[in-house]
Coordinates of N, CA and C in Angstrom, one line a residue:
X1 N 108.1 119.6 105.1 CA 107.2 118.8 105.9 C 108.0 118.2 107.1
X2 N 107.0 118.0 108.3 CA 107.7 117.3 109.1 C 107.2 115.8 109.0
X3 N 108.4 114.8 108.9 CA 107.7 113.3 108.5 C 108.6 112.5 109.9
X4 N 107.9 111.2 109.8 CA 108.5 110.8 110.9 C 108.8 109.1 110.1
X5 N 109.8 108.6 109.7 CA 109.9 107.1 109.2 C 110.0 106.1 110.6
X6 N 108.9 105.3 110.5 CA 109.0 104.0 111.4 C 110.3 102.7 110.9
X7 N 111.4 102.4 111.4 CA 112.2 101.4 110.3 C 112.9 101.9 109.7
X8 N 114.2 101.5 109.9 CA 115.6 102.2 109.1 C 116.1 100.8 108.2
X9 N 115.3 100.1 107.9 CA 116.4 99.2 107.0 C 116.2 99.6 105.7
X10 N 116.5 98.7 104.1 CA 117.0 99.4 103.2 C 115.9 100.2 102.7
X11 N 114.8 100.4 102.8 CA 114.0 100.8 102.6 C 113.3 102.5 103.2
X12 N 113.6 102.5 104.3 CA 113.5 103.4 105.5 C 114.3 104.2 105.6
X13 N 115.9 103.7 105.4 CA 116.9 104.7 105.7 C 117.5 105.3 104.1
X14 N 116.7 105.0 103.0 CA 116.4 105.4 101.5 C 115.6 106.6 101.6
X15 N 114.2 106.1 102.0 CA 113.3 106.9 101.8 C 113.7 108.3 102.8
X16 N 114.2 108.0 103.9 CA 114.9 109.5 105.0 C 115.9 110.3 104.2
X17 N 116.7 109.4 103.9 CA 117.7 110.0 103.1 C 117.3 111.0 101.8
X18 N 116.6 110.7 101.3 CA 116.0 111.3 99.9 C 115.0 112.6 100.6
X19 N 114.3 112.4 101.4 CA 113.6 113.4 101.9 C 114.2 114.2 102.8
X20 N 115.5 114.1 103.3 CA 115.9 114.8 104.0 C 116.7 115.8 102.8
X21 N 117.5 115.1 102.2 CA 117.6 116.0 101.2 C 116.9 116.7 99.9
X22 N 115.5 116.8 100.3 CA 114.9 117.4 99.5 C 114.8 118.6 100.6
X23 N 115.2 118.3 101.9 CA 115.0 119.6 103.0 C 114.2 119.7 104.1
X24 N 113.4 118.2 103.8 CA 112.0 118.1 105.0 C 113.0 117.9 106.2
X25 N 112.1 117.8 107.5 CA 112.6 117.6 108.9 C 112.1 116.2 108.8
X26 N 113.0 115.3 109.2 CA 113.1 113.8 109.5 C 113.4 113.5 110.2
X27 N 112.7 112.6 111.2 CA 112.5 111.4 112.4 C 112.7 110.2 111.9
X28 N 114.0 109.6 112.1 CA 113.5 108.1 112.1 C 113.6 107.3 113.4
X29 N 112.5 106.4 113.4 CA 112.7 105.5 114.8 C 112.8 104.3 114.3
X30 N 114.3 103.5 115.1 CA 113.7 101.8 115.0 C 114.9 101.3 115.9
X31 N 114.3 100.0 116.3 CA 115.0 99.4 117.4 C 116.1 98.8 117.8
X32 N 117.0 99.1 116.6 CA 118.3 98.9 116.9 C 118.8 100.0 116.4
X33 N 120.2 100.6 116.6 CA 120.7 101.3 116.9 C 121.9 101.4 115.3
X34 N 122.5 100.0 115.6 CA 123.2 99.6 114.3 C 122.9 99.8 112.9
X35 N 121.1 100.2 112.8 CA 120.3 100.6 111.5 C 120.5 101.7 111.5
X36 N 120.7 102.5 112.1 CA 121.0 103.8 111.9 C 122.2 104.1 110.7
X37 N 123.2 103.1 111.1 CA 124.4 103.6 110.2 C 124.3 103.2 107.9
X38 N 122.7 102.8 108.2 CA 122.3 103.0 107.0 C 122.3 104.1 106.0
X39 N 121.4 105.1 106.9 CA 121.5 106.6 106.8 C 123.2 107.0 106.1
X40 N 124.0 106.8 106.4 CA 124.9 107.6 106.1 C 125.3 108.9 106.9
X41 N 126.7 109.2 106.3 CA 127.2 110.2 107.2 C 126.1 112.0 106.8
X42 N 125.9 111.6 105.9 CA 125.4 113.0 105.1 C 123.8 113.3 106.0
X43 N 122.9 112.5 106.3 CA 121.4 112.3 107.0 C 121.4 113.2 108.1
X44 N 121.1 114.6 107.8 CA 120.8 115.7 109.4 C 119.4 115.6 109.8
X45 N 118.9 114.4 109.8 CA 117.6 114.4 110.7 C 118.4 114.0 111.8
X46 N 117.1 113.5 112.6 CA 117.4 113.2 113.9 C 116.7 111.5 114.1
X47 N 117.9 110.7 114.8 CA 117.3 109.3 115.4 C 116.8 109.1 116.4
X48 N 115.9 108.1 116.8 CA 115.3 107.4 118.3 C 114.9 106.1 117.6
X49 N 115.8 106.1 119.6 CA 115.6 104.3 119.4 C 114.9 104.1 120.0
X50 N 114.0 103.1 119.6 CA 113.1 102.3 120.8 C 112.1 101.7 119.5
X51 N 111.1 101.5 119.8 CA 109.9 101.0 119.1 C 109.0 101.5 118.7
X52 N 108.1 101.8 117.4 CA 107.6 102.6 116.9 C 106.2 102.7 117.3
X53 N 106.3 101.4 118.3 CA 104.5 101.5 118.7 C 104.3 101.9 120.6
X54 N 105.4 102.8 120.8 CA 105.7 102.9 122.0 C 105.5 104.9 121.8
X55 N 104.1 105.2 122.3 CA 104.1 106.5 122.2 C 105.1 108.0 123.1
X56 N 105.7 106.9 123.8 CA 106.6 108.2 124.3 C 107.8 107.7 123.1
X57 N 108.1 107.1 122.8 CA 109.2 107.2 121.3 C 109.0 108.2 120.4
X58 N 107.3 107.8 120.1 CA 107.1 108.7 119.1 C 106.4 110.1 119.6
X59 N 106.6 110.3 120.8 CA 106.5 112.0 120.7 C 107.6 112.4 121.0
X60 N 108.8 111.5 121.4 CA 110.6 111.9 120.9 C 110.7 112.4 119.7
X61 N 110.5 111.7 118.7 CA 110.5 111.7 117.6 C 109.7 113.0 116.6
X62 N 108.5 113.1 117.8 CA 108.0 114.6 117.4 C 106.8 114.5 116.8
X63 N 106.1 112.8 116.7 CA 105.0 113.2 115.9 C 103.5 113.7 116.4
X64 N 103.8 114.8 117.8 CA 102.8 115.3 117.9 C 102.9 116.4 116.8
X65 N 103.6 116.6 115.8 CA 103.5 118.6 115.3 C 103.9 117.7 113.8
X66 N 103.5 115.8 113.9 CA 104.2 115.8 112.5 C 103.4 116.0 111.2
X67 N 103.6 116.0 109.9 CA 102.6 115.9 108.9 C 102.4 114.7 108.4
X68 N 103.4 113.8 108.4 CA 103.4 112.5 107.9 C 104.1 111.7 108.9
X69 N 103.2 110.2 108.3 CA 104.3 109.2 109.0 C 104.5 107.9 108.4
X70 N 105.3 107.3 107.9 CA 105.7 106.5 107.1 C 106.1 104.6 108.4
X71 N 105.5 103.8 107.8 CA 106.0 102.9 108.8 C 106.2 101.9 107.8
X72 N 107.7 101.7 108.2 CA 108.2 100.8 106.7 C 109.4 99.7 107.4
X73 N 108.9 98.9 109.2 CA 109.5 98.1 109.2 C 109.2 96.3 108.5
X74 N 110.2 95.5 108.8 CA 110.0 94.5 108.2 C 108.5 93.9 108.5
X75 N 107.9 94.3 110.0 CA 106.8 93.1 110.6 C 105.4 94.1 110.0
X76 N 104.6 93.4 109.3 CA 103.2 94.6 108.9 C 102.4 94.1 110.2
X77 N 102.7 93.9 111.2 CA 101.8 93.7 112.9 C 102.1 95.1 113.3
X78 N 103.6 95.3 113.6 CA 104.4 96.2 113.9 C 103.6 97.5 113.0
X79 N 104.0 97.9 111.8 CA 103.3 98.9 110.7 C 101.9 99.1 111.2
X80 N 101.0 97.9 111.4 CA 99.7 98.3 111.5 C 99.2 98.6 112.8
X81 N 100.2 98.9 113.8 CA 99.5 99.2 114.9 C 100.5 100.6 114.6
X82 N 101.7 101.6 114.8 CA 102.5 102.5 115.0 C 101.8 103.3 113.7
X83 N 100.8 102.9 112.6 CA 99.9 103.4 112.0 C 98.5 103.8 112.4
X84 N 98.0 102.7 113.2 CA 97.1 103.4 113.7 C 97.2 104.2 115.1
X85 N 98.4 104.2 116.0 CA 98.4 105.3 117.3 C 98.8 106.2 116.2
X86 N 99.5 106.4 115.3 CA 99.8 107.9 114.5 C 98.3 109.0 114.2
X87 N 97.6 107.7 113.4 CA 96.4 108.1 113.1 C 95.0 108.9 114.2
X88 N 95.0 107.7 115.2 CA 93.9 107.5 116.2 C 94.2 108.7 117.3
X89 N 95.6 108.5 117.7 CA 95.9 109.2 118.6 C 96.2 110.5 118.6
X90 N 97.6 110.7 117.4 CA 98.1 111.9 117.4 C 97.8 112.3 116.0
X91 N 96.5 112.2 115.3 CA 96.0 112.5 114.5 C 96.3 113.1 113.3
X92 N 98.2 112.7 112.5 CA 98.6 112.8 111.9 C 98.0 112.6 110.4
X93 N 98.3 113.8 109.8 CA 97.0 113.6 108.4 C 97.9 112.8 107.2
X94 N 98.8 112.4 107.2 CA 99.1 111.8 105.7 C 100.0 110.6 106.6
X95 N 99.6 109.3 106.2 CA 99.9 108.0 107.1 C 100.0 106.8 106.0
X96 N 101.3 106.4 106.0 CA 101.5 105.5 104.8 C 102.3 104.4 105.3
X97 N 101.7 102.6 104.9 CA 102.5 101.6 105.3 C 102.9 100.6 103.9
X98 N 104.3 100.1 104.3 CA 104.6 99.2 103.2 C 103.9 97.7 104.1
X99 N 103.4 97.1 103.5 CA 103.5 95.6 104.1 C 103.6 94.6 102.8
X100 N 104.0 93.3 103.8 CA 104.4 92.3 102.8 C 103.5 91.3 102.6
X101 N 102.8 91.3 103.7 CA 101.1 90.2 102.7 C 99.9 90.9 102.2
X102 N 99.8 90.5 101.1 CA 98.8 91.2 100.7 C 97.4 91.0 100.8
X103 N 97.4 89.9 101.8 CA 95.9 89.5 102.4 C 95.4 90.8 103.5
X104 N 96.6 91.7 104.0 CA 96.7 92.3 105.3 C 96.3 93.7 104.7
X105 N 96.5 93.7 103.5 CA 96.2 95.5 102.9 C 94.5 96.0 102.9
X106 N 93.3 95.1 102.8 CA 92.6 95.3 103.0 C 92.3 96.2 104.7
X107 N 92.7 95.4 105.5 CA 92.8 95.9 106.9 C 93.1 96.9 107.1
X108 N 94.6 96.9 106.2 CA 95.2 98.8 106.7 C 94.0 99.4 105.5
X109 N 93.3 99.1 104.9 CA 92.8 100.0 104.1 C 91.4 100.5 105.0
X110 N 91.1 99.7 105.8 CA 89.7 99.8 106.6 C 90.2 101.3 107.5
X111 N 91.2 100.8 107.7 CA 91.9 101.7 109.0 C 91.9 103.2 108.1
X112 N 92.1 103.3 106.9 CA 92.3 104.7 106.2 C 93.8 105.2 106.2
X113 N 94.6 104.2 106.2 CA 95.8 103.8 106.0 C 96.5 103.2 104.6
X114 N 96.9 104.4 103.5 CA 97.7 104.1 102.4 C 98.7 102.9 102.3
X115 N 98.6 102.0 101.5 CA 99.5 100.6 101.6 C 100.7 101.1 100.2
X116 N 101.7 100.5 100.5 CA 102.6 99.6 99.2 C 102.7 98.4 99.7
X117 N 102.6 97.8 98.6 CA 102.9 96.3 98.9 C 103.6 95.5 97.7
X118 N 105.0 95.3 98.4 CA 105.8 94.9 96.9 C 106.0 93.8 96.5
X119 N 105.0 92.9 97.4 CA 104.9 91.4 96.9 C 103.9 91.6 95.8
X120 N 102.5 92.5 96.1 CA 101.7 92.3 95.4 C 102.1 93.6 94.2
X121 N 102.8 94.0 94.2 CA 103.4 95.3 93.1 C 104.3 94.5 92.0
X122 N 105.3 93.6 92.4 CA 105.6 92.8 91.8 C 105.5 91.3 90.9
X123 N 104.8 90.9 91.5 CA 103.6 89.8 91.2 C 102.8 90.2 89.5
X124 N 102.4 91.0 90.2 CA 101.5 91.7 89.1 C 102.3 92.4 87.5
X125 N 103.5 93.0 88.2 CA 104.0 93.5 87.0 C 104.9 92.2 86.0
X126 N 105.3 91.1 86.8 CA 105.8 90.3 86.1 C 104.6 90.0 85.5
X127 N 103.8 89.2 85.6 CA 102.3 88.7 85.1 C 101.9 89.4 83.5
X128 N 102.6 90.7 83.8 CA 101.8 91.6 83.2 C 102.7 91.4 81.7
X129 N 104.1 91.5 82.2 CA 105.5 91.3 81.1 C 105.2 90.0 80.6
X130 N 104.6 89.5 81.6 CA 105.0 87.6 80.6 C 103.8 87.8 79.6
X131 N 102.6 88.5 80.4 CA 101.6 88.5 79.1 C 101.8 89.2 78.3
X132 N 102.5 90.0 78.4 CA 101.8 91.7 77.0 C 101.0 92.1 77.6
X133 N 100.7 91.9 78.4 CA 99.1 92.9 79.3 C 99.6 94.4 79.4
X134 N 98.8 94.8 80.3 CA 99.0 96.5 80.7 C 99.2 96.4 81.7
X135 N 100.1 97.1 82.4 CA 100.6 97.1 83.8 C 100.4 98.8 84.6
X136 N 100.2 98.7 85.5 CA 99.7 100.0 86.4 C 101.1 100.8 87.1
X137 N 100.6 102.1 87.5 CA 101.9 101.9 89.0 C 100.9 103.3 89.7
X138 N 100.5 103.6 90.6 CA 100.0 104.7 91.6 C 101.1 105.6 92.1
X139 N 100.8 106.8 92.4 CA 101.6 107.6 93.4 C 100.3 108.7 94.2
X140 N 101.1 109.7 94.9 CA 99.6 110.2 95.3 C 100.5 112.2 95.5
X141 N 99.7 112.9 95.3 CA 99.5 114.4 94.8 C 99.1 114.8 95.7
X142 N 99.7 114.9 97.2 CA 98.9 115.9 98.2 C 97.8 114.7 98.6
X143 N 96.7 114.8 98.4 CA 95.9 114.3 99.1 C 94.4 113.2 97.4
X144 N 95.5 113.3 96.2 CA 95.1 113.0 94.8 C 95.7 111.4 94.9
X145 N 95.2 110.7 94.4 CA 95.9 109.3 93.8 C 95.6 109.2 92.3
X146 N 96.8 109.3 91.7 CA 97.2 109.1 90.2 C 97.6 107.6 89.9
X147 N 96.9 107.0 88.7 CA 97.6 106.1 88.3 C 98.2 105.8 87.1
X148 N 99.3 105.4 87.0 CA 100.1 105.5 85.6 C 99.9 104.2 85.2
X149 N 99.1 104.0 83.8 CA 98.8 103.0 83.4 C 99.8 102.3 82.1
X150 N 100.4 102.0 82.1 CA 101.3 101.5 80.8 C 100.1 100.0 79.7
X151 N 99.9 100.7 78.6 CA 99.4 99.4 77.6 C 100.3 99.3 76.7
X152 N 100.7 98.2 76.0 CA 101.7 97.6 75.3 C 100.6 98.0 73.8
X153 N 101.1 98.0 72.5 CA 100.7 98.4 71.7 C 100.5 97.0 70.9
X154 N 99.0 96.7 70.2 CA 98.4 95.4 69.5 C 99.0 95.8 68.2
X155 N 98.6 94.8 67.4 CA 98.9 94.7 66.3 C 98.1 95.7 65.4
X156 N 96.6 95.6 66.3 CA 95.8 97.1 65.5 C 96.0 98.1 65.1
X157 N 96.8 98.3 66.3 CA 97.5 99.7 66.4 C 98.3 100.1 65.7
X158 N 99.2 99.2 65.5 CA 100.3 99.5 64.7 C 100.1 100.2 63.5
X159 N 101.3 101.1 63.3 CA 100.7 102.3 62.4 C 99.7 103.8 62.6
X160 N 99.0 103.4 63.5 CA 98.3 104.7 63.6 C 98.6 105.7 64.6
X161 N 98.3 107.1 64.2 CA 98.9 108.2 64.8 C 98.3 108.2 66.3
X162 N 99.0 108.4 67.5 CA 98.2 109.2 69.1 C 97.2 109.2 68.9
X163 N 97.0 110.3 68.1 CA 95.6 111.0 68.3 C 94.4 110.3 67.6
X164 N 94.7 108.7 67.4 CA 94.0 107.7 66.7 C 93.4 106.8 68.0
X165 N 94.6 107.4 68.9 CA 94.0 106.0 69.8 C 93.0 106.9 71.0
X166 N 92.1 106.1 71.6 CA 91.2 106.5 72.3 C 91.3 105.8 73.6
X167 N 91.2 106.3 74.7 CA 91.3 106.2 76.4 C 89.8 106.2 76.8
X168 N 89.6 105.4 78.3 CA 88.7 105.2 79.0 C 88.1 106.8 79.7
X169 N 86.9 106.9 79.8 CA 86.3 108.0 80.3 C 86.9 108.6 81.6
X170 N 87.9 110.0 81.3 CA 88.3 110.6 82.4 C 90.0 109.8 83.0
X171 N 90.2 109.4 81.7 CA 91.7 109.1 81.8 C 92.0 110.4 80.4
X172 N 93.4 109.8 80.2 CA 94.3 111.3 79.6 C 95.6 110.4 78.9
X173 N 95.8 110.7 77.4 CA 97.3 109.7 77.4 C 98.1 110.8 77.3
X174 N 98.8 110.0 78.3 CA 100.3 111.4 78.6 C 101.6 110.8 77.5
X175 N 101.2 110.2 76.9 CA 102.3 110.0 75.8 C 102.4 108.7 75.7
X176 N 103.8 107.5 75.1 CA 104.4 106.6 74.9 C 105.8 106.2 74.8
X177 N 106.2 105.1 75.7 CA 107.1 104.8 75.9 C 108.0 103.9 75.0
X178 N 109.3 104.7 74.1 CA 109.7 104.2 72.9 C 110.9 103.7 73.4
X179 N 111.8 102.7 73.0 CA 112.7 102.4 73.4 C 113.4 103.0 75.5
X180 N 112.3 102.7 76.0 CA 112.6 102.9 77.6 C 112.6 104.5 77.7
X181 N 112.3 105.2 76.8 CA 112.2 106.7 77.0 C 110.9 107.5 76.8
X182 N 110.3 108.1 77.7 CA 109.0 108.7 77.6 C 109.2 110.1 76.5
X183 N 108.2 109.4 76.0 CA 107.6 110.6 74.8 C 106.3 110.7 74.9
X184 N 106.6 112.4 75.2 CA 105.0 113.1 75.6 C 104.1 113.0 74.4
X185 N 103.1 113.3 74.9 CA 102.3 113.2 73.9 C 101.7 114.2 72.7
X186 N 101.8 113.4 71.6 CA 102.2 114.5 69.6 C 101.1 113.4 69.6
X187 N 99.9 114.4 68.4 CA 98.8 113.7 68.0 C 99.3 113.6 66.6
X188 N 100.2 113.5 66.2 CA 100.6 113.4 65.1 C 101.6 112.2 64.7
X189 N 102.1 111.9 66.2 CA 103.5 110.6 66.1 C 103.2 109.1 65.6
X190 N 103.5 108.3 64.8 CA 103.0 107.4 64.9 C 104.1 105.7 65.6
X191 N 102.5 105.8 66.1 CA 103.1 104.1 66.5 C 103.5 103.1 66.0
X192 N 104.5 102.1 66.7 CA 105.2 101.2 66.5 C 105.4 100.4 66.8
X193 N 104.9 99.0 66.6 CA 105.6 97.9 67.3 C 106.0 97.9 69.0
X194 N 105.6 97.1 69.9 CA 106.6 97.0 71.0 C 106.6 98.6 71.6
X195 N 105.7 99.6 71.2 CA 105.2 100.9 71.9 C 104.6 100.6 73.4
X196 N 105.0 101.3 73.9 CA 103.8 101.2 75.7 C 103.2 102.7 75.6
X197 N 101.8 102.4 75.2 CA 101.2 103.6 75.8 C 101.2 104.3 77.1
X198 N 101.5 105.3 77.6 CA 101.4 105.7 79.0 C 100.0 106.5 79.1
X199 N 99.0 106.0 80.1 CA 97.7 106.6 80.4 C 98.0 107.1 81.9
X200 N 97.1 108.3 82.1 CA 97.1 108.5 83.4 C 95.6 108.7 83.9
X201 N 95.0 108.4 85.1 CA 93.9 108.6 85.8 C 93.9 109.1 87.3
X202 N 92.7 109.7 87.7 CA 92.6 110.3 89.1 C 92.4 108.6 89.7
X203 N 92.5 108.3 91.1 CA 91.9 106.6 91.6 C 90.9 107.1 92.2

């Protein structure tokens, strides 16, 4: 794929780095120069500097022929506009933004713009540890959103085999997580104490 990352800080120049070496063609753009040396010596994409809501940057950058575009600097003002000229303009089909308030994700969601948001990703998973609750996490399959659901195992449970326990309509348990290690799913295994069920669903 050709992707184009908006923002090289630790986040940006991660996410280029990992995808470059999976072999995609990588663009990153951001406005200092000095972020670049994030990347590392090893990073054979290609840089530009300027600003990611500045459309001659980003057809330097290439994203008239791109497939994705990732905009993961610090400002979600910044993210939410160089997401939607990606979108609106050069009509790039897979468009994904990190932002940091989570009052703001509604908006990029109107726009048809995929969010992370790791205030509100975080927030939630502690909440979830202090309670014993069930905690979530999403990723996306092409053009699919999966969600990996983790439930913590009750006292009911305890003792009874997988194939005892029952899932919400059009979910699937892909196993349980025993001491920090996934174990796929045996309708025969039984549970234990302090078990995290792993569910999976389409969103």
């Amino acid at each position: 794929m050709q992707i184009i990352v908006a923002g090289c800080g630790k986040v940006g120049s991660r996410f280029a780095r990992i995808m470059s070496e999976e072999g995609h063609e990588i663009s990153v753009v951001d406005s200092s120069r000095e972020n670049f040396k994030l990347l590392g010596s090893s990073f054979h994409g290609v840089t530009v500097l300027g600003v990611p809501i500045d459309e001659d940057v980003l057809k330097e950058a290439g994203i008239e022929s791109a497939d994705g575009f990732a905009a993961v600097t610090p400002d979600d003002n910044i993210n939410m506009m160089a997401c939607q000229i990606a979108k609106e303009i050069f009509h790039v089909p897979r468009i994904f933004a990190r932002i940091q308030d989570p009052v703001k994700e509604q908006v990029f969601y109107q726009f048809g713009v995929h969010t992370v948001c790791p205030t509100d990703m975080t927030v939630q998973e502690f909440r979830a540890l202090m309670m014993g609750e069930c905690s979530s996490k999403a990723c996306y399959l092409d053009n699919t959103g999966i969600e990996f659901l983790y439930e913590r195992i009750g006292d009911k449970d305890v003792g009874k085999l997988m194939r005892d326990i029952s899932v919400p309509k059009n979910a699937h348990l892909l196993g349980v997580m025993k001491d920090g290690q996934l174990n796929f799913y045996n309708p025969a295994a039984k549970l234990e104490f302090d078990d995290e069920l792993v569910i999976i669903s389409k969103i």
